[in-house]
Tab-separated table of C-alpha atoms and ligand atoms in Angstrom:
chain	number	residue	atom	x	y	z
A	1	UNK	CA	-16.740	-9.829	-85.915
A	2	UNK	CA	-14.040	-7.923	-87.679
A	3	UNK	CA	-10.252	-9.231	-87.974
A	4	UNK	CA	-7.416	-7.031	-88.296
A	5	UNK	CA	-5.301	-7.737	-92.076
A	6	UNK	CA	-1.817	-6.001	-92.098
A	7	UNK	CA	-0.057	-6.332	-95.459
A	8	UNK	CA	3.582	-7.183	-94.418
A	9	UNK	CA	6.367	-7.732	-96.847
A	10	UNK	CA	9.405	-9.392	-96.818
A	11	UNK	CA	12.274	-6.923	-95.422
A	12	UNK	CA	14.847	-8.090	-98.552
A	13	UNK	CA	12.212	-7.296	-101.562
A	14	UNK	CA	9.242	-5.131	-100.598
A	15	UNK	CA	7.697	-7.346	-103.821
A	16	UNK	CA	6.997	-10.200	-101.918
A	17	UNK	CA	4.096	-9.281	-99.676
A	18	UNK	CA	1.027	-11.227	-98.155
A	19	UNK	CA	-1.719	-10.495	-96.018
A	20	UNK	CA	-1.061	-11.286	-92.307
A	21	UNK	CA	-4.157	-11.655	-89.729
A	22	UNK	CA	-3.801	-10.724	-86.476
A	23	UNK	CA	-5.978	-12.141	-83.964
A	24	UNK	CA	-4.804	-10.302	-80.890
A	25	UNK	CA	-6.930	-7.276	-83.847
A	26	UNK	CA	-10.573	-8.914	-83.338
A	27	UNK	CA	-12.923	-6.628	-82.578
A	28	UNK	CA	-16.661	-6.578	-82.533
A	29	UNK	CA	-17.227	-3.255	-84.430
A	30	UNK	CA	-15.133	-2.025	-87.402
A	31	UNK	CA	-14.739	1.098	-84.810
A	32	UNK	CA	-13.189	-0.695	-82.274
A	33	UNK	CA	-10.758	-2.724	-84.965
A	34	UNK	CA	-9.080	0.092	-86.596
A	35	UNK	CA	-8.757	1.862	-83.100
A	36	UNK	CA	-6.146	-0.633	-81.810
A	37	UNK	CA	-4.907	-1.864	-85.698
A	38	UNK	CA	-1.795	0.188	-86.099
A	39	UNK	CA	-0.155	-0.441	-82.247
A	40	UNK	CA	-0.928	-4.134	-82.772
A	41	UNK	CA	0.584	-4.180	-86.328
A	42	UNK	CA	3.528	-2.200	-85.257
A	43	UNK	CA	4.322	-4.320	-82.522
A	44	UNK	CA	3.937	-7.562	-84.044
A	45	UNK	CA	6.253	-6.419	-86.895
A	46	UNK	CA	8.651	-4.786	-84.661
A	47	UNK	CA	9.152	-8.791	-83.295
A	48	UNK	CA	9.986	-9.727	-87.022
A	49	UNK	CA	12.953	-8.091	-88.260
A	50	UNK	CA	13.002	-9.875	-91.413
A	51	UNK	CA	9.078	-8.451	-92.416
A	52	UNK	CA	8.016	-4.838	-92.937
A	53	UNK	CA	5.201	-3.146	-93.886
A	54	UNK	CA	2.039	-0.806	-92.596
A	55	UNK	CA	-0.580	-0.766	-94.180
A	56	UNK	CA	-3.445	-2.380	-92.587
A	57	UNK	CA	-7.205	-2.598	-93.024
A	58	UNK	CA	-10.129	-4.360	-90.841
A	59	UNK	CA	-12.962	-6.371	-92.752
A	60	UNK	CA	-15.638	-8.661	-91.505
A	61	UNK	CA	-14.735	-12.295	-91.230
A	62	UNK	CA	-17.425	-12.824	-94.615
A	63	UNK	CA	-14.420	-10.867	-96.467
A	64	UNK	CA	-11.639	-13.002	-95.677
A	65	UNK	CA	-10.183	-16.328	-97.648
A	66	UNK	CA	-11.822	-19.337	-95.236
A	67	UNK	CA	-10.743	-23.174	-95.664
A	68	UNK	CA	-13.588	-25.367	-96.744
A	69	UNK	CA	-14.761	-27.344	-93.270
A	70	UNK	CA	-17.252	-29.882	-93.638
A	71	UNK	CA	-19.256	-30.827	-90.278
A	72	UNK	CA	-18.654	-35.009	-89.716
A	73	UNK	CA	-20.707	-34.841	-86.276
A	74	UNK	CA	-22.280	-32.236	-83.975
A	75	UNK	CA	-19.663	-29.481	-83.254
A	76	UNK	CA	-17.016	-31.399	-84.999
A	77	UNK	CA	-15.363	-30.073	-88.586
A	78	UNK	CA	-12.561	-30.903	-90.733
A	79	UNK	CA	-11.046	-29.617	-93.326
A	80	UNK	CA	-9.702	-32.509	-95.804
A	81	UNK	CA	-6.246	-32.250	-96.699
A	82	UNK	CA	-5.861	-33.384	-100.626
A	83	UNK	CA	-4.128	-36.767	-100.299
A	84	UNK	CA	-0.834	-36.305	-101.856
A	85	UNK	CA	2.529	-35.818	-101.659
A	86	UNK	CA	3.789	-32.100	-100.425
A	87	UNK	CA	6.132	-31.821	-103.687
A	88	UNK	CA	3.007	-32.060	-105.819
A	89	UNK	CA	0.996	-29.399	-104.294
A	90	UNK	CA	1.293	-25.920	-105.379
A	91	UNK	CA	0.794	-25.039	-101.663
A	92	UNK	CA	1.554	-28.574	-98.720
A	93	UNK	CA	-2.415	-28.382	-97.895
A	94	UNK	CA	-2.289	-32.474	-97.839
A	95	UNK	CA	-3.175	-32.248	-94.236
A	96	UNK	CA	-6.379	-32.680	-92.394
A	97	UNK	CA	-7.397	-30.224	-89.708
A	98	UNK	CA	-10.431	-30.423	-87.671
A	99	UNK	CA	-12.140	-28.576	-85.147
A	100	UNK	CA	-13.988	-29.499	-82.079
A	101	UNK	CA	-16.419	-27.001	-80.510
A	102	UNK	CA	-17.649	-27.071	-76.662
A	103	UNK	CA	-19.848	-24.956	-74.697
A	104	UNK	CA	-16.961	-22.675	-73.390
A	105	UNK	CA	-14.552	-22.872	-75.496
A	106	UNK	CA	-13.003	-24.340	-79.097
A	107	UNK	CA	-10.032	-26.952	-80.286
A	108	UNK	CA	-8.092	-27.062	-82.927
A	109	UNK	CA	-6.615	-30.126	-84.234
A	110	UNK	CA	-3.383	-29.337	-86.377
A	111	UNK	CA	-2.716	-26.137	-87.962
A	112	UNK	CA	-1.911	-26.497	-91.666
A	113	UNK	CA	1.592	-25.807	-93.390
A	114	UNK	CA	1.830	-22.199	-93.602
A	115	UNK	CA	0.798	-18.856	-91.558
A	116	UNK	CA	-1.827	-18.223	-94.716
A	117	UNK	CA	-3.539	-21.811	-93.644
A	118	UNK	CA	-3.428	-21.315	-90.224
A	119	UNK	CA	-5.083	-18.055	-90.890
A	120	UNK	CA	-7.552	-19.493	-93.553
A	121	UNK	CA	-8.361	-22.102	-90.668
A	122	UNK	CA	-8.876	-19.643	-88.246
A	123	UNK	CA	-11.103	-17.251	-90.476
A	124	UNK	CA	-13.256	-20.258	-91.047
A	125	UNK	CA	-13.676	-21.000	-87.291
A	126	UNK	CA	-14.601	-17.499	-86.828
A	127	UNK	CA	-17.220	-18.047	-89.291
A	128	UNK	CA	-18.657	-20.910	-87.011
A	129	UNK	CA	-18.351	-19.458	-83.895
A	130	UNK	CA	-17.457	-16.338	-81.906
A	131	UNK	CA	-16.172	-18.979	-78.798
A	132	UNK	CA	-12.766	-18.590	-77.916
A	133	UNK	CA	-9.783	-20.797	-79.292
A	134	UNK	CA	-8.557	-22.436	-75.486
A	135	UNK	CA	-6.150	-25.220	-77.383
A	136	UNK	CA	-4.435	-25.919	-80.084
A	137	UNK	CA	-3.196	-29.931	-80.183
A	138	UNK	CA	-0.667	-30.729	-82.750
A	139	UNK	CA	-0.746	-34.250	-83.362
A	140	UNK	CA	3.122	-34.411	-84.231
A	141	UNK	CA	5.590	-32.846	-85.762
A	142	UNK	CA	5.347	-32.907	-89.526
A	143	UNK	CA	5.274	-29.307	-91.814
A	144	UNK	CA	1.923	-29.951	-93.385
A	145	UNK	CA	0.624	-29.779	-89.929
A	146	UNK	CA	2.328	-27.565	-87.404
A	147	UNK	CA	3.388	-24.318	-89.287
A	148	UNK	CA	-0.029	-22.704	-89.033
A	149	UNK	CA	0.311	-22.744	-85.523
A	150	UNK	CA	1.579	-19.027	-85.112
A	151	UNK	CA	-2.175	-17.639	-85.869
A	152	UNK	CA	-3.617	-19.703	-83.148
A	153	UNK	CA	-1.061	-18.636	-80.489
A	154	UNK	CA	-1.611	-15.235	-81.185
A	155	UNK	CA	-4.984	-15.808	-80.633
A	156	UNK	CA	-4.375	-16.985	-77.068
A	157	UNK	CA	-4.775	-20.961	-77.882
A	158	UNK	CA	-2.829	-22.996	-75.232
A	159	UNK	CA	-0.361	-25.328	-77.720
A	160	UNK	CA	-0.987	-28.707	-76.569
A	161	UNK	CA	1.429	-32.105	-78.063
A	162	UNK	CA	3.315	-34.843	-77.215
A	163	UNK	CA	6.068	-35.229	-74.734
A	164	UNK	CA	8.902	-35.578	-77.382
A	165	UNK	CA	7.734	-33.025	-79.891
A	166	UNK	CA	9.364	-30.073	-79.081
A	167	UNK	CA	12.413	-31.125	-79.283
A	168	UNK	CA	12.086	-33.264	-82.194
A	169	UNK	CA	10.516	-30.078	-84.177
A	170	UNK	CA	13.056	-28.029	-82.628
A	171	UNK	CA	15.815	-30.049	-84.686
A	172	UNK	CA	14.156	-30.516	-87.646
A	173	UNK	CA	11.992	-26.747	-88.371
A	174	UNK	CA	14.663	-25.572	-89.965
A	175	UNK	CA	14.863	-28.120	-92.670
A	176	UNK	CA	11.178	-27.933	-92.836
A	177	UNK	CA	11.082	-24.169	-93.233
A	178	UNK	CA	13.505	-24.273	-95.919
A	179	UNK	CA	11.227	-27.106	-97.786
A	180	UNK	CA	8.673	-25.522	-97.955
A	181	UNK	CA	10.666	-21.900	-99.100
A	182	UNK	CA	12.168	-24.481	-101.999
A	183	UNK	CA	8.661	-25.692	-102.962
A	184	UNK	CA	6.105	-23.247	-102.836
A	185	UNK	CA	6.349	-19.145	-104.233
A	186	UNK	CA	7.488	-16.710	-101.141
A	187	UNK	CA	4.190	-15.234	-100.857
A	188	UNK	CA	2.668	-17.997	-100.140
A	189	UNK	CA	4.928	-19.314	-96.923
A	190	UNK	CA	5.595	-15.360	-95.632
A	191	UNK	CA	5.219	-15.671	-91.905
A	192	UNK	CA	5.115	-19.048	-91.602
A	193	UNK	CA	7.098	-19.775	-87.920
A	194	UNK	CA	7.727	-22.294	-85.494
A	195	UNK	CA	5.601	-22.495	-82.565
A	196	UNK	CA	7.084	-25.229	-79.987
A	197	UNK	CA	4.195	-26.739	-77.915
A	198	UNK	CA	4.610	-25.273	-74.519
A	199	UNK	CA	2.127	-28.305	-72.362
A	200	UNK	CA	2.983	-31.742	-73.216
A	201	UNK	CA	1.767	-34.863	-73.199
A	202	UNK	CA	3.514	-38.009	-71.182
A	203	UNK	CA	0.618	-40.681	-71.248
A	204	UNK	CA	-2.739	-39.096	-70.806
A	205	UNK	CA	-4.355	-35.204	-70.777
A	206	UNK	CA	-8.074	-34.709	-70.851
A	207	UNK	CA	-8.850	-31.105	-71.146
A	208	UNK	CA	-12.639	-29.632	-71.036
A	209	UNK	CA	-14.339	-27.251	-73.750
A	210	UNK	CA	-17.687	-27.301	-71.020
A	211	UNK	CA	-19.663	-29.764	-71.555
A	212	UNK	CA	-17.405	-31.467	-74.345
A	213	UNK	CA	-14.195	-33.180	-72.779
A	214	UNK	CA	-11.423	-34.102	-75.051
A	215	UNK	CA	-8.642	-37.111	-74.235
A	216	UNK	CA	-5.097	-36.531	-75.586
A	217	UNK	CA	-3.374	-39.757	-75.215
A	218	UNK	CA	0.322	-39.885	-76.449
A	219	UNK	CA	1.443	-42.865	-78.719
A	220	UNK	CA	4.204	-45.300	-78.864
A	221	UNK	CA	7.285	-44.696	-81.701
A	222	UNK	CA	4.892	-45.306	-84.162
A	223	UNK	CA	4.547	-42.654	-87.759
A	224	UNK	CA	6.940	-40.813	-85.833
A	225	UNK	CA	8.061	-40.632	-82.095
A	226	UNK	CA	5.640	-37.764	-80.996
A	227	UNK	CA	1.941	-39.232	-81.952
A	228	UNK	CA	-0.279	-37.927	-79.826
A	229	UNK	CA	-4.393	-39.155	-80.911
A	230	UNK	CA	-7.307	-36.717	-79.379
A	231	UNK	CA	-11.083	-38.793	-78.513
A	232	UNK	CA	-14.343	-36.617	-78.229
A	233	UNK	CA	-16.015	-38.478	-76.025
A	234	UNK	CA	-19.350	-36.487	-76.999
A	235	UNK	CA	-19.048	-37.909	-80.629
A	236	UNK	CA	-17.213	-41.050	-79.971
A	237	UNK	CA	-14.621	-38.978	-82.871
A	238	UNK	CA	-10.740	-40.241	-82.390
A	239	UNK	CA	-8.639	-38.214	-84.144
A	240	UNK	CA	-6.130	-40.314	-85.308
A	241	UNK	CA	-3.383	-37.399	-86.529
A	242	UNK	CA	-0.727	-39.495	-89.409
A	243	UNK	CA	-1.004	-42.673	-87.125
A	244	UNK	CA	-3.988	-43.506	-89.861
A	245	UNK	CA	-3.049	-42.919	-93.536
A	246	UNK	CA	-6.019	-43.398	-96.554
A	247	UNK	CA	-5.338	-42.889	-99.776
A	248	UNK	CA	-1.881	-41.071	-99.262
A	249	UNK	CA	0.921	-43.661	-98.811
A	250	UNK	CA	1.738	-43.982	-95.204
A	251	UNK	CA	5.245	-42.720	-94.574
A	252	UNK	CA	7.582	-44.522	-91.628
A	253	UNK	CA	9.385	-41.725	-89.699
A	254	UNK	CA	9.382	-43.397	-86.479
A	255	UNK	CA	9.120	-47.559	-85.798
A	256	UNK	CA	7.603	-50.113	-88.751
A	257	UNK	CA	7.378	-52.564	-85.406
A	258	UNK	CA	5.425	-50.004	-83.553
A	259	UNK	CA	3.476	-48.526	-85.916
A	260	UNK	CA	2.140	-51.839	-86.497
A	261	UNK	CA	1.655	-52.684	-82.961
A	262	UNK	CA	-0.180	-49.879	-82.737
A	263	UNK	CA	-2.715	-50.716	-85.297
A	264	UNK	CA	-2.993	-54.193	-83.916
A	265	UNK	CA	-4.616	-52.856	-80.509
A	266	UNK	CA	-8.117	-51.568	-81.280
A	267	UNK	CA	-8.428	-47.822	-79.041
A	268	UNK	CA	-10.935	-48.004	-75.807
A	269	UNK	CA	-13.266	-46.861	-76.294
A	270	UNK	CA	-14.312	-48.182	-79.817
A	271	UNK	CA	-14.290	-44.676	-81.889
A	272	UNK	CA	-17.689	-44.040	-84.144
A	273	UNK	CA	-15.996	-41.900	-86.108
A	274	UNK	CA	-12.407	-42.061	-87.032
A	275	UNK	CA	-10.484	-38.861	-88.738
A	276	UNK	CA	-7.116	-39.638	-90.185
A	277	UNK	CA	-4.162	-37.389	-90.459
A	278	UNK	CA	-4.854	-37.850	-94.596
A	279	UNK	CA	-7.559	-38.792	-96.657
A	280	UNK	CA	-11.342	-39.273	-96.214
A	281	UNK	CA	-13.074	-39.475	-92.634
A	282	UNK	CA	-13.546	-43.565	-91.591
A	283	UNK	CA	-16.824	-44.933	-90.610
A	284	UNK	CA	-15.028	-46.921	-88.005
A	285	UNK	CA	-12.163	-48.402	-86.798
A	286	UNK	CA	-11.481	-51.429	-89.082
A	287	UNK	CA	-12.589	-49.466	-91.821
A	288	UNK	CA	-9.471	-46.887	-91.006
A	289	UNK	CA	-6.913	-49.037	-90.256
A	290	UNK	CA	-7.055	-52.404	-92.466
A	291	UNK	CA	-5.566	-51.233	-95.324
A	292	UNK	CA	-2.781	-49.485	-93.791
A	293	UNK	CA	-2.167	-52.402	-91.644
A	294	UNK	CA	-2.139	-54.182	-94.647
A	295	UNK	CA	0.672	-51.992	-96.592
A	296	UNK	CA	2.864	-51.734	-93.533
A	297	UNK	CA	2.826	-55.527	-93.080
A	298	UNK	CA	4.260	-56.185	-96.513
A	299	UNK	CA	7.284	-53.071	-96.062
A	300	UNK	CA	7.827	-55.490	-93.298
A	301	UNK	CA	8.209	-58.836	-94.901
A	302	UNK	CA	9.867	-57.766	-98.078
A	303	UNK	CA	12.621	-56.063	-95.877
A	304	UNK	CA	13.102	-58.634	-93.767
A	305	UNK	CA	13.629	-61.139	-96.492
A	306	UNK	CA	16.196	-59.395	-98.294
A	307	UNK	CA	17.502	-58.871	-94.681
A	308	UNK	CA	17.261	-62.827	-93.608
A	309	UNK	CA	19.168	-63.348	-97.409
A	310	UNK	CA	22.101	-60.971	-96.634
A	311	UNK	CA	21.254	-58.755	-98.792
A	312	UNK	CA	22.955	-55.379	-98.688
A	313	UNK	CA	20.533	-51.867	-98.267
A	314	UNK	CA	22.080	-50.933	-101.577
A	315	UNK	CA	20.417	-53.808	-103.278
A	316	UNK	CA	17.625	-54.507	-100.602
A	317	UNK	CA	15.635	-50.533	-101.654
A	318	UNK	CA	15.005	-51.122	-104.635
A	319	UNK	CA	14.003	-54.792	-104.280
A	320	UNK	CA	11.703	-54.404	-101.668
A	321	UNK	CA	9.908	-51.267	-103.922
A	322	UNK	CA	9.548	-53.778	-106.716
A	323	UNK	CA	7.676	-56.442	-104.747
A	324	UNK	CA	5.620	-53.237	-103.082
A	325	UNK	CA	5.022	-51.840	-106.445
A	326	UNK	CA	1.763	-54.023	-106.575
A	327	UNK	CA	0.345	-51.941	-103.995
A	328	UNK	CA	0.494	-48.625	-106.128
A	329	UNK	CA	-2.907	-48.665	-107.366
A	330	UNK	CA	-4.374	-48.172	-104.044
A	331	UNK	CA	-1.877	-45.701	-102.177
A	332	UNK	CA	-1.173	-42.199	-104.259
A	333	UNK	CA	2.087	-40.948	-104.352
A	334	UNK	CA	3.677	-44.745	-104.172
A	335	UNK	CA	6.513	-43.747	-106.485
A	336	UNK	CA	7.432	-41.017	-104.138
A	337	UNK	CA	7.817	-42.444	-100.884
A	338	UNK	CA	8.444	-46.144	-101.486
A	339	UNK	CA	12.116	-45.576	-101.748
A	340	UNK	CA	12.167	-43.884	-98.390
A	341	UNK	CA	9.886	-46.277	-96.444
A	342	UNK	CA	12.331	-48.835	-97.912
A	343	UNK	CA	15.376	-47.532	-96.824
A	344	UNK	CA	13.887	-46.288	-93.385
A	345	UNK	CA	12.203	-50.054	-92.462
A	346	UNK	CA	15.511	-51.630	-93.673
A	347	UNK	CA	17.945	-49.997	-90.823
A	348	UNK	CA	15.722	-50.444	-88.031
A	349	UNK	CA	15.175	-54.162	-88.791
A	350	UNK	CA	18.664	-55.079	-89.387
A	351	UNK	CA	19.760	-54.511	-85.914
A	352	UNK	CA	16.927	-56.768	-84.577
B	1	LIG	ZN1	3.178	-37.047	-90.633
């Protein structure tokens, strides 16, 4: 299989440029890639008024930069975000992605931050399998794992999430976009787009790779208010998305009250293998979710005892990270989000 690699640049300073793979370029001969490479470069840059560029070149998918995926069960790979904060990463790849191959067809959970993950993620599919991509299920709405989305649109993936995420990425992927342009060098976000998730998720989807049959079920307000989890039933594999935090300290973005009602309820079916949105893979359930469980139950009762003792959320932050601080030896990047989760548990549970 060869994949099509135009070098576009950025329209303002023809010194920025980065590689950009085009899927809609696969071909099965190097013959039949450069034949259609130039009319599917053109037009895909002639979409993107702020790129430019030309030259392009077809090499086998053994040429191209592939993410590291690690098989956890049969036809099921993930690539382990490292567990840290985006800010101190030289590129947001804190995310885990995974992949989930049937007899017909592939799915992709999460995308990665940028175009260049998405398109490392997609090389290393391509190194697995020749299957197409039917869906691409974005487990919510956070940078570090919806901005490599673009690649696996292109390559004719159905974009699959929860009911409220497209509007809640449409308000925010601005911000995000201009994060990540702050944090990381140009070349290394170029191309990075939104993609809004065009089939949603009320309650329940199950879609079918043949023979392998996936459940999307869509969450509470939990880490955020667009969860969605994916089971493979073949595996017994929940893919938890940032409902399930190890390692990384979980950060509230949604409801502290439903987050933890969430973890309360084990999932039916019991998962055999569970796959957080950071950190390692979980051997099961209770394994995944104590510790988490754990953390959020003490952001709660700190808060509301500065709360219950009048307390102003001036005063109440930094109180409530000094009684957390305990828990920094076990969650990376405490310092960082403590603050935040502080301030964010604080006004929900005031009004209560
Ligand atoms: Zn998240």
């Amino acid at each position: 299989m060869f994949q099509l690699i135009l070098t576009a640049c950025l329209a303002v300073s023809s010194a920025v440029c980065a590689p950009i793979l085009l899927p809609a370029g696969e071909a099965a001969s190097l013959d039949a890639c450069k034949a259609t490479a130039a009319r599917i470069s053109q037009a895909w840059l002639a979409e993107r008024p702020t790129l430019t560029g030309g030259a392009s070149t077809c090499l086998p998918v053994s040429d191209l930069p592939s993410l590291p995926l690690q098989q956890i069960a049969p036809g099921v790979f993930v690539y382990e975000g490292s567990p840290v904060q985006m800010e101190d990463t030289g590129d947001g790849r804190i995310a885990n992605l995974a992949v989930v191959i049937g007899e017909r067809s592939v799915a992709v959970i999460d995308s990665g931050v940028s175009r260049a993950q998405g398109q490392e993620f997609y090389a290393a599919i391509r190194g697995l399998t020749d299957l197409p991509v039917s869906h691409l299920i974005l487990t919510h709405m956070h940078p570090d794992h919806v901005f490599g989305a673009s690649v696996f649109r292109e390559a004719g993936a159905q974009i699959l999430g929860h009911a409220a995420l497209p509007q809640a990425l449409e308000l925010r992927a601005q911000t995000y976009l201009d994060n990540i342009a702050r944090l990381y060098p140009p070349a290394t976000v170029l191309g990075t787009e939104t993609v809004l998730a065009e089939t949603t998720v009320e309650d329940r989807l199950e879609i079918d790779l043949g023979r392998r049959r996936l459940t999307l079920a869509a969450a509470p307000v939990a880490h955020t208010d667009n969860d969605l989890t994916v089971f493979d039933h073949e595996t017994g594999t929940l893919f938890a998305g940032d409902l399930l935090f190890r390692d990384l300290t979980p950060i509230l973005d949604g409801s502290l009250s439903g987050w933890l009602q969430w973890g309360d309820v084990p999932p039916d079916p019991m998962p055999r293998l569970v796959v957080p949105g950071h950190g390692p893979v979980a051997a099961n359930w209770a394994q995944a979710v104590t510790p988490q469980q754990a953390f959020l139950k003490a952001l709660e009762e700190e808060t509301r005892a500065q709360i219950r003792d009048g307390i102003p959320m001036s005063s109440a932050v930094s109180q409530i990270v000094n009684r957390l601080e305990k828990m920094a030896e076990y969650w990376n990047a405490f310092p960082e989000s403590a603050a935040r989760n502080a301030t964010a548990a604080y006004k929900e549970l005031e009004w209560e």
